[in-house]
Amino acid sequence: MGLSDIQARIADAENAAGRAPGSVKLIAVSKVQPAERVEAVLREGHRLFGENYVQEAQGKWPAWREEFPGCEVHMIGPLQSNKAKLAVELFEAIHTLDRPSLAKKLANLAQARGASPDLFVQVNTGAEPQKAGVLPEDLDAFVAETRGMDLPVHGLMCIPPESEDPTPHFAMLAEMSARNGLDGLSMGMSSDFEKAIAAGATHVRVGSAIFGARDYS
Ligand SMILES: *Cc1c(COP(=O)(O)O)cnc(C)c1O
């Protein structure tokens, strides 16, 4: 457990999969973690983080960005349309683009600002009713729609169903990404990031294995 252990495991998984060293980016998921745990990882030199809640990120990251130059923070949680404006100001990337109305909103904001965060389309690979994400059968049309809006869609993201082997979900996401000519694959968390790397992940989102368990109480 801890940053250097996870970095070593990522390097091993890259090597085992015949992938170039450094081809997988580690997003350290800092949501809900106490400040001292995040600051320890910042002091170790890590600069790429993931957050799930716009307001929580707004409260924490402006000061850390000043103190630790070069930070990049990615939004990996569900994004409400009324938080989209704040989100494009706070994050270098958004991994949870999942509906046409949000795409439209982000496109309008990108046009007004002349810039946009990198975007990943979230795919609900298990078609779970309670889970966000574009359904697999709707993905190609949705990606085409975002291209029509000039949105910088960089890749796809998924969260496989908890009770299933994640590997077929990762493979499905990789296939959908290749089919649509996309480069980024945001997949893999603390429990399965090595499997995700074997399946082609470019970004793994690891929280508790770096920082310890989250305390929501
Ligand atoms: C919280 C979260 C993670 C990190 O989960 P861990 O199991 O702590 O690694 C990754 N991705 C998303 C979308 C999350 O919400």
PDB file of C-alpha atoms and ligand atoms in Angstrom:
ATOM      1  CA  MET A   1       0.000   0.000   0.000  1.00  0.00           C
ATOM      2  CA  GLY A   2       1.111   3.531  -0.677  1.00  0.00           C
ATOM      3  CA  LEU A   3       2.212   5.508  -3.697  1.00  0.00           C
ATOM      4  CA  SER A   4       5.556   3.860  -4.422  1.00  0.00           C
ATOM      5  CA  ASP A   5       4.083   0.368  -4.095  1.00  0.00           C
ATOM      6  CA  ILE A   6       1.326   1.182  -6.593  1.00  0.00           C
ATOM      7  CA  GLN A   7       3.828   2.803  -8.974  1.00  0.00           C
ATOM      8  CA  ALA A   8       5.938  -0.373  -8.832  1.00  0.00           C
ATOM      9  CA  ARG A   9       2.910  -2.577  -9.481  1.00  0.00           C
ATOM     10  CA  ILE A  10       1.945  -0.404 -12.472  1.00  0.00           C
ATOM     11  CA  ALA A  11       5.468  -0.713 -13.884  1.00  0.00           C
ATOM     12  CA  ASP A  12       5.319  -4.511 -13.466  1.00  0.00           C
ATOM     13  CA  ALA A  13       1.914  -4.667 -15.145  1.00  0.00           C
ATOM     14  CA  GLU A  14       3.128  -2.518 -18.064  1.00  0.00           C
ATOM     15  CA  ASN A  15       6.102  -4.814 -18.445  1.00  0.00           C
ATOM     16  CA  ALA A  16       4.005  -7.997 -18.229  1.00  0.00           C
ATOM     17  CA  ALA A  17       1.677  -6.648 -20.922  1.00  0.00           C
ATOM     18  CA  GLY A  18       4.585  -5.674 -23.192  1.00  0.00           C
ATOM     19  CA  ARG A  19       3.666  -2.030 -22.876  1.00  0.00           C
ATOM     20  CA  ALA A  20       6.074   0.903 -22.786  1.00  0.00           C
ATOM     21  CA  PRO A  21       7.207   2.070 -19.333  1.00  0.00           C
ATOM     22  CA  GLY A  22       5.193   5.133 -18.361  1.00  0.00           C
ATOM     23  CA  SER A  23       2.377   4.435 -20.821  1.00  0.00           C
ATOM     24  CA  VAL A  24      -0.158   4.193 -17.968  1.00  0.00           C
ATOM     25  CA  LYS A  25      -1.017   7.322 -16.010  1.00  0.00           C
ATOM     26  CA  LEU A  26      -1.800   6.931 -12.322  1.00  0.00           C
ATOM     27  CA  ILE A  27      -4.707   9.085 -11.157  1.00  0.00           C
ATOM     28  CA  ALA A  28      -4.512   9.181  -7.360  1.00  0.00           C
ATOM     29  CA  VAL A  29      -8.150   9.391  -6.262  1.00  0.00           C
ATOM     30  CA  SER A  30      -8.166  11.782  -3.320  1.00  0.00           C
ATOM     31  CA  LYS A  31     -11.903  12.174  -2.717  1.00  0.00           C
ATOM     32  CA  VAL A  32     -12.905  12.227   0.960  1.00  0.00           C
ATOM     33  CA  GLN A  33      -9.297  11.621   2.098  1.00  0.00           C
ATOM     34  CA  PRO A  34      -7.913  13.692   4.975  1.00  0.00           C
ATOM     35  CA  ALA A  35      -5.659  16.543   3.848  1.00  0.00           C
ATOM     36  CA  GLU A  36      -2.545  15.125   5.503  1.00  0.00           C
ATOM     37  CA  ARG A  37      -2.740  11.916   3.443  1.00  0.00           C
ATOM     38  CA  VAL A  38      -3.048  13.865   0.189  1.00  0.00           C
ATOM     39  CA  GLU A  39      -0.281  16.265   1.160  1.00  0.00           C
ATOM     40  CA  ALA A  40       2.047  13.332   1.883  1.00  0.00           C
ATOM     41  CA  VAL A  41       1.529  12.079  -1.670  1.00  0.00           C
ATOM     42  CA  LEU A  42       2.022  15.597  -3.070  1.00  0.00           C
ATOM     43  CA  ARG A  43       5.286  15.858  -1.152  1.00  0.00           C
ATOM     44  CA  GLU A  44       6.378  12.543  -2.687  1.00  0.00           C
ATOM     45  CA  GLY A  45       6.095  14.354  -6.006  1.00  0.00           C
ATOM     46  CA  HIS A  46       2.859  12.968  -7.399  1.00  0.00           C
ATOM     47  CA  ARG A  47       0.850  15.535  -9.391  1.00  0.00           C
ATOM     48  CA  LEU A  48      -2.120  13.741 -10.995  1.00  0.00           C
ATOM     49  CA  PHE A  49      -5.265  13.375  -8.890  1.00  0.00           C
ATOM     50  CA  GLY A  50      -8.936  12.453  -9.251  1.00  0.00           C
ATOM     51  CA  GLU A  51     -11.922  13.934  -7.478  1.00  0.00           C
ATOM     52  CA  ASN A  52     -15.607  12.966  -7.474  1.00  0.00           C
ATOM     53  CA  TYR A  53     -17.337  16.057  -6.128  1.00  0.00           C
ATOM     54  CA  VAL A  54     -17.067  19.538  -7.636  1.00  0.00           C
ATOM     55  CA  GLN A  55     -17.556  21.378  -4.364  1.00  0.00           C
ATOM     56  CA  GLU A  56     -15.069  19.267  -2.442  1.00  0.00           C
ATOM     57  CA  ALA A  57     -12.462  19.822  -5.167  1.00  0.00           C
ATOM     58  CA  GLN A  58     -13.152  23.544  -5.180  1.00  0.00           C
ATOM     59  CA  GLY A  59     -12.475  23.682  -1.463  1.00  0.00           C
ATOM     60  CA  LYS A  60      -9.174  21.797  -1.585  1.00  0.00           C
ATOM     61  CA  TRP A  61      -7.325  22.255  -4.854  1.00  0.00           C
ATOM     62  CA  PRO A  62      -6.793  26.004  -5.348  1.00  0.00           C
ATOM     63  CA  ALA A  63      -4.458  26.135  -2.318  1.00  0.00           C
ATOM     64  CA  TRP A  64      -2.668  22.878  -3.199  1.00  0.00           C
ATOM     65  CA  ARG A  65      -2.145  24.051  -6.786  1.00  0.00           C
ATOM     66  CA  GLU A  66      -0.383  27.137  -5.411  1.00  0.00           C
ATOM     67  CA  GLU A  67       1.759  25.164  -3.014  1.00  0.00           C
ATOM     68  CA  PHE A  68       2.587  22.283  -5.386  1.00  0.00           C
ATOM     69  CA  PRO A  69       2.979  23.602  -8.948  1.00  0.00           C
ATOM     70  CA  GLY A  70       2.124  21.328 -11.853  1.00  0.00           C
ATOM     71  CA  CYS A  71      -0.939  19.619 -10.401  1.00  0.00           C
ATOM     72  CA  GLU A  72      -3.511  18.115 -12.719  1.00  0.00           C
ATOM     73  CA  VAL A  73      -6.924  17.239 -11.299  1.00  0.00           C
ATOM     74  CA  HIS A  74      -9.432  15.059 -13.125  1.00  0.00           C
ATOM     75  CA  MET A  75     -13.172  14.898 -12.426  1.00  0.00           C
ATOM     76  CA  ILE A  76     -14.180  11.232 -12.180  1.00  0.00           C
ATOM     77  CA  GLY A  77     -17.579  11.518 -10.467  1.00  0.00           C
ATOM     78  CA  PRO A  78     -21.038  12.163 -11.934  1.00  0.00           C
ATOM     79  CA  LEU A  79     -21.344  15.746 -13.182  1.00  0.00           C
ATOM     80  CA  GLN A  80     -24.587  17.686 -12.810  1.00  0.00           C
ATOM     81  CA  SER A  81     -25.192  20.180 -15.602  1.00  0.00           C
ATOM     82  CA  ASN A  82     -25.526  23.058 -13.132  1.00  0.00           C
ATOM     83  CA  LYS A  83     -21.944  22.349 -11.965  1.00  0.00           C
ATOM     84  CA  ALA A  84     -20.493  22.161 -15.475  1.00  0.00           C
ATOM     85  CA  LYS A  85     -19.229  25.752 -15.541  1.00  0.00           C
ATOM     86  CA  LEU A  86     -17.370  25.349 -12.273  1.00  0.00           C
ATOM     87  CA  ALA A  87     -16.055  21.962 -13.408  1.00  0.00           C
ATOM     88  CA  VAL A  88     -14.456  23.290 -16.605  1.00  0.00           C
ATOM     89  CA  GLU A  89     -12.688  25.927 -14.516  1.00  0.00           C
ATOM     90  CA  LEU A  90     -11.450  23.420 -11.914  1.00  0.00           C
ATOM     91  CA  PHE A  91     -10.403  20.313 -13.855  1.00  0.00           C
ATOM     92  CA  GLU A  92      -7.912  19.451 -16.595  1.00  0.00           C
ATOM     93  CA  ALA A  93     -10.071  16.478 -17.616  1.00  0.00           C
ATOM     94  CA  ILE A  94     -13.608  15.182 -17.097  1.00  0.00           C
ATOM     95  CA  HIS A  95     -14.077  11.388 -17.257  1.00  0.00           C
ATOM     96  CA  THR A  96     -17.843  11.325 -16.884  1.00  0.00           C
ATOM     97  CA  LEU A  97     -19.382  12.791 -20.025  1.00  0.00           C
ATOM     98  CA  ASP A  98     -22.484  10.619 -20.269  1.00  0.00           C
ATOM     99  CA  ARG A  99     -25.351  12.438 -21.986  1.00  0.00           C
ATOM    100  CA  PRO A 100     -26.136  14.776 -24.878  1.00  0.00           C
ATOM    101  CA  SER A 101     -27.383  17.612 -22.651  1.00  0.00           C
ATOM    102  CA  LEU A 102     -24.062  17.697 -20.777  1.00  0.00           C
ATOM    103  CA  ALA A 103     -22.136  17.530 -24.062  1.00  0.00           C
ATOM    104  CA  LYS A 104     -24.087  20.530 -25.334  1.00  0.00           C
ATOM    105  CA  LYS A 105     -23.388  22.450 -22.157  1.00  0.00           C
ATOM    106  CA  LEU A 106     -19.662  21.629 -22.252  1.00  0.00           C
ATOM    107  CA  ALA A 107     -19.517  22.587 -25.935  1.00  0.00           C
ATOM    108  CA  ASN A 108     -21.058  25.993 -25.185  1.00  0.00           C
ATOM    109  CA  LEU A 109     -18.617  26.544 -22.324  1.00  0.00           C
ATOM    110  CA  ALA A 110     -15.666  25.482 -24.496  1.00  0.00           C
ATOM    111  CA  GLN A 111     -16.692  27.926 -27.176  1.00  0.00           C
ATOM    112  CA  ALA A 112     -17.061  30.782 -24.693  1.00  0.00           C
ATOM    113  CA  ARG A 113     -13.694  30.065 -23.033  1.00  0.00           C
ATOM    114  CA  GLY A 114     -11.760  29.020 -26.117  1.00  0.00           C
ATOM    115  CA  ALA A 115     -10.601  25.947 -24.184  1.00  0.00           C
ATOM    116  CA  SER A 116     -11.986  22.720 -22.788  1.00  0.00           C
ATOM    117  CA  PRO A 117     -10.823  20.036 -20.400  1.00  0.00           C
ATOM    118  CA  ASP A 118      -9.971  16.701 -22.043  1.00  0.00           C
ATOM    119  CA  LEU A 119     -13.083  14.553 -22.077  1.00  0.00           C
ATOM    120  CA  PHE A 120     -13.747  10.863 -21.562  1.00  0.00           C
ATOM    121  CA  VAL A 121     -17.133   9.361 -22.301  1.00  0.00           C
ATOM    122  CA  GLN A 122     -18.352   7.123 -19.488  1.00  0.00           C
ATOM    123  CA  VAL A 123     -19.779   3.843 -20.777  1.00  0.00           C
ATOM    124  CA  ASN A 124     -22.130   1.712 -18.690  1.00  0.00           C
ATOM    125  CA  THR A 125     -20.577  -1.538 -19.929  1.00  0.00           C
ATOM    126  CA  GLY A 126     -22.733  -3.692 -17.656  1.00  0.00           C
ATOM    127  CA  ALA A 127     -25.943  -1.802 -18.583  1.00  0.00           C
ATOM    128  CA  GLU A 128     -26.659  -1.442 -14.854  1.00  0.00           C
ATOM    129  CA  PRO A 129     -29.826   0.593 -14.267  1.00  0.00           C
ATOM    130  CA  GLN A 130     -28.427   2.491 -11.263  1.00  0.00           C
ATOM    131  CA  LYS A 131     -25.132   3.369 -12.943  1.00  0.00           C
ATOM    132  CA  ALA A 132     -24.298   6.428 -15.050  1.00  0.00           C
ATOM    133  CA  GLY A 133     -22.846   6.108 -18.519  1.00  0.00           C
ATOM    134  CA  VAL A 134     -23.835   5.784 -22.142  1.00  0.00           C
ATOM    135  CA  LEU A 135     -25.140   2.319 -23.016  1.00  0.00           C
ATOM    136  CA  PRO A 136     -22.781   0.310 -25.250  1.00  0.00           C
ATOM    137  CA  GLU A 137     -25.274   0.277 -28.112  1.00  0.00           C
ATOM    138  CA  ASP A 138     -25.566   4.071 -28.047  1.00  0.00           C
ATOM    139  CA  LEU A 139     -21.846   4.806 -27.817  1.00  0.00           C
ATOM    140  CA  ASP A 140     -20.869   5.190 -31.488  1.00  0.00           C
ATOM    141  CA  ALA A 141     -23.701   7.633 -32.172  1.00  0.00           C
ATOM    142  CA  PHE A 142     -22.877   9.598 -29.031  1.00  0.00           C
ATOM    143  CA  VAL A 143     -19.181   9.910 -29.938  1.00  0.00           C
ATOM    144  CA  ALA A 144     -20.195  11.096 -33.425  1.00  0.00           C
ATOM    145  CA  GLU A 145     -22.512  13.647 -31.835  1.00  0.00           C
ATOM    146  CA  THR A 146     -19.712  15.037 -29.631  1.00  0.00           C
ATOM    147  CA  ARG A 147     -17.443  15.284 -32.691  1.00  0.00           C
ATOM    148  CA  GLY A 148     -20.140  17.306 -34.395  1.00  0.00           C
ATOM    149  CA  MET A 149     -19.968  19.706 -31.452  1.00  0.00           C
ATOM    150  CA  ASP A 150     -16.165  19.987 -31.755  1.00  0.00           C
ATOM    151  CA  LEU A 151     -15.681  18.552 -28.278  1.00  0.00           C
ATOM    152  CA  PRO A 152     -12.217  17.157 -27.420  1.00  0.00           C
ATOM    153  CA  VAL A 153     -13.257  13.578 -26.626  1.00  0.00           C
ATOM    154  CA  HIS A 154     -10.028  11.814 -25.812  1.00  0.00           C
ATOM    155  CA  GLY A 155     -11.238   8.421 -24.678  1.00  0.00           C
ATOM    156  CA  LEU A 156     -13.665   6.201 -22.792  1.00  0.00           C
ATOM    157  CA  MET A 157     -14.136   5.403 -19.122  1.00  0.00           C
ATOM    158  CA  CYS A 158     -15.938   2.570 -17.324  1.00  0.00           C
ATOM    159  CA  ILE A 159     -16.676   1.197 -13.867  1.00  0.00           C
ATOM    160  CA  PRO A 160     -17.442  -2.539 -14.250  1.00  0.00           C
ATOM    161  CA  PRO A 161     -20.207  -4.124 -12.164  1.00  0.00           C
ATOM    162  CA  GLU A 162     -18.887  -4.882  -8.699  1.00  0.00           C
ATOM    163  CA  SER A 163     -19.826  -8.547  -8.646  1.00  0.00           C
ATOM    164  CA  GLU A 164     -18.392  -9.489 -12.039  1.00  0.00           C
ATOM    165  CA  ASP A 165     -15.001 -10.293 -13.510  1.00  0.00           C
ATOM    166  CA  PRO A 166     -13.922  -6.871 -14.820  1.00  0.00           C
ATOM    167  CA  THR A 167     -11.791  -8.219 -17.689  1.00  0.00           C
ATOM    168  CA  PRO A 168     -14.596  -8.629 -20.265  1.00  0.00           C
ATOM    169  CA  HIS A 169     -15.757  -5.091 -19.452  1.00  0.00           C
ATOM    170  CA  PHE A 170     -12.253  -3.711 -19.934  1.00  0.00           C
ATOM    171  CA  ALA A 171     -11.962  -5.620 -23.233  1.00  0.00           C
ATOM    172  CA  MET A 172     -15.309  -4.238 -24.385  1.00  0.00           C
ATOM    173  CA  LEU A 173     -14.221  -0.684 -23.582  1.00  0.00           C
ATOM    174  CA  ALA A 174     -10.924  -1.161 -25.448  1.00  0.00           C
ATOM    175  CA  GLU A 175     -12.768  -2.501 -28.474  1.00  0.00           C
ATOM    176  CA  MET A 176     -15.233   0.421 -28.470  1.00  0.00           C
ATOM    177  CA  SER A 177     -12.370   2.888 -28.142  1.00  0.00           C
ATOM    178  CA  ALA A 178     -10.436   1.405 -31.079  1.00  0.00           C
ATOM    179  CA  ARG A 179     -13.594   1.255 -33.206  1.00  0.00           C
ATOM    180  CA  ASN A 180     -14.149   4.974 -32.605  1.00  0.00           C
ATOM    181  CA  GLY A 181     -10.542   6.003 -33.178  1.00  0.00           C
ATOM    182  CA  LEU A 182     -10.015   7.146 -29.580  1.00  0.00           C
ATOM    183  CA  ASP A 183      -6.764   6.933 -27.605  1.00  0.00           C
ATOM    184  CA  GLY A 184      -7.643   7.133 -23.922  1.00  0.00           C
ATOM    185  CA  LEU A 185      -8.890   4.266 -21.765  1.00  0.00           C
ATOM    186  CA  SER A 186      -9.734   5.255 -18.181  1.00  0.00           C
ATOM    187  CA  MET A 187     -10.295   1.971 -16.378  1.00  0.00           C
ATOM    188  CA  GLY A 188      -9.072   0.081 -13.339  1.00  0.00           C
ATOM    189  CA  MET A 189      -9.295   0.919  -9.628  1.00  0.00           C
ATOM    190  CA  SER A 190      -7.555  -0.345  -6.481  1.00  0.00           C
ATOM    191  CA  SER A 191      -8.867  -3.888  -6.830  1.00  0.00           C
ATOM    192  CA  ASP A 192      -8.348  -4.422 -10.546  1.00  0.00           C
ATOM    193  CA  PHE A 193      -5.891  -1.931 -12.064  1.00  0.00           C
ATOM    194  CA  GLU A 194      -3.424  -4.620 -13.157  1.00  0.00           C
ATOM    195  CA  LYS A 195      -6.165  -6.371 -15.152  1.00  0.00           C
ATOM    196  CA  ALA A 196      -7.080  -3.009 -16.686  1.00  0.00           C
ATOM    197  CA  ILE A 197      -3.454  -2.409 -17.707  1.00  0.00           C
ATOM    198  CA  ALA A 198      -3.342  -5.852 -19.326  1.00  0.00           C
ATOM    199  CA  ALA A 199      -6.433  -4.817 -21.315  1.00  0.00           C
ATOM    200  CA  GLY A 200      -4.906  -1.511 -22.462  1.00  0.00           C
ATOM    201  CA  ALA A 201      -5.757   1.106 -19.807  1.00  0.00           C
ATOM    202  CA  THR A 202      -4.027   4.456 -20.339  1.00  0.00           C
ATOM    203  CA  HIS A 203      -5.345   5.931 -17.064  1.00  0.00           C
ATOM    204  CA  VAL A 204      -5.948   3.941 -13.862  1.00  0.00           C
ATOM    205  CA  ARG A 205      -7.906   5.542 -11.019  1.00  0.00           C
ATOM    206  CA  VAL A 206      -6.545   4.290  -7.706  1.00  0.00           C
ATOM    207  CA  GLY A 207      -7.713   5.643  -4.355  1.00  0.00           C
ATOM    208  CA  SER A 208      -7.777   3.421  -1.282  1.00  0.00           C
ATOM    209  CA  ALA A 209      -4.704   1.373  -2.268  1.00  0.00           C
ATOM    210  CA  ILE A 210      -2.665   4.597  -2.154  1.00  0.00           C
ATOM    211  CA  PHE A 211      -4.293   6.563   0.666  1.00  0.00           C
ATOM    212  CA  GLY A 212      -5.997   3.911   2.775  1.00  0.00           C
ATOM    213  CA  ALA A 213      -9.724   3.348   3.244  1.00  0.00           C
ATOM    214  CA  ARG A 214     -12.088   6.311   2.919  1.00  0.00           C
ATOM    215  CA  ASP A 215     -14.026   7.297   6.020  1.00  0.00           C
ATOM    216  CA  TYR A 216     -17.455   8.602   5.003  1.00  0.00           C
ATOM    217  CA  SER A 217     -18.746   8.982   8.547  1.00  0.00           C
TER     218      SER A 217
HETATM  219  C1  LIG B   1     -13.661   6.358  -5.825  1.00  0.00           C
HETATM  220  C2  LIG B   1     -13.395   6.017  -7.248  1.00  0.00           C
HETATM  221  C3  LIG B   1     -12.208   5.375  -7.639  1.00  0.00           C
HETATM  222  C4  LIG B   1     -11.157   4.883  -6.666  1.00  0.00           C
HETATM  223  O1  LIG B   1     -11.637   3.761  -6.009  1.00  0.00           O
HETATM  224  P1  LIG B   1     -10.646   2.833  -5.098  1.00  0.00           P
HETATM  225  O2  LIG B   1     -11.354   1.555  -5.024  1.00  0.00           O
HETATM  226  O3  LIG B   1     -10.501   3.527  -3.799  1.00  0.00           O
HETATM  227  O4  LIG B   1      -9.364   2.733  -5.834  1.00  0.00           O
HETATM  228  C5  LIG B   1     -11.995   5.173  -8.999  1.00  0.00           C
HETATM  229  N1  LIG B   1     -12.895   5.551  -9.913  1.00  0.00           N
HETATM  230  C6  LIG B   1     -14.046   6.156  -9.580  1.00  0.00           C
HETATM  231  C7  LIG B   1     -14.987   6.551 -10.645  1.00  0.00           C
HETATM  232  C8  LIG B   1     -14.337   6.401  -8.246  1.00  0.00           C
HETATM  233  O5  LIG B   1     -15.501   6.981  -7.917  1.00  0.00           O
END
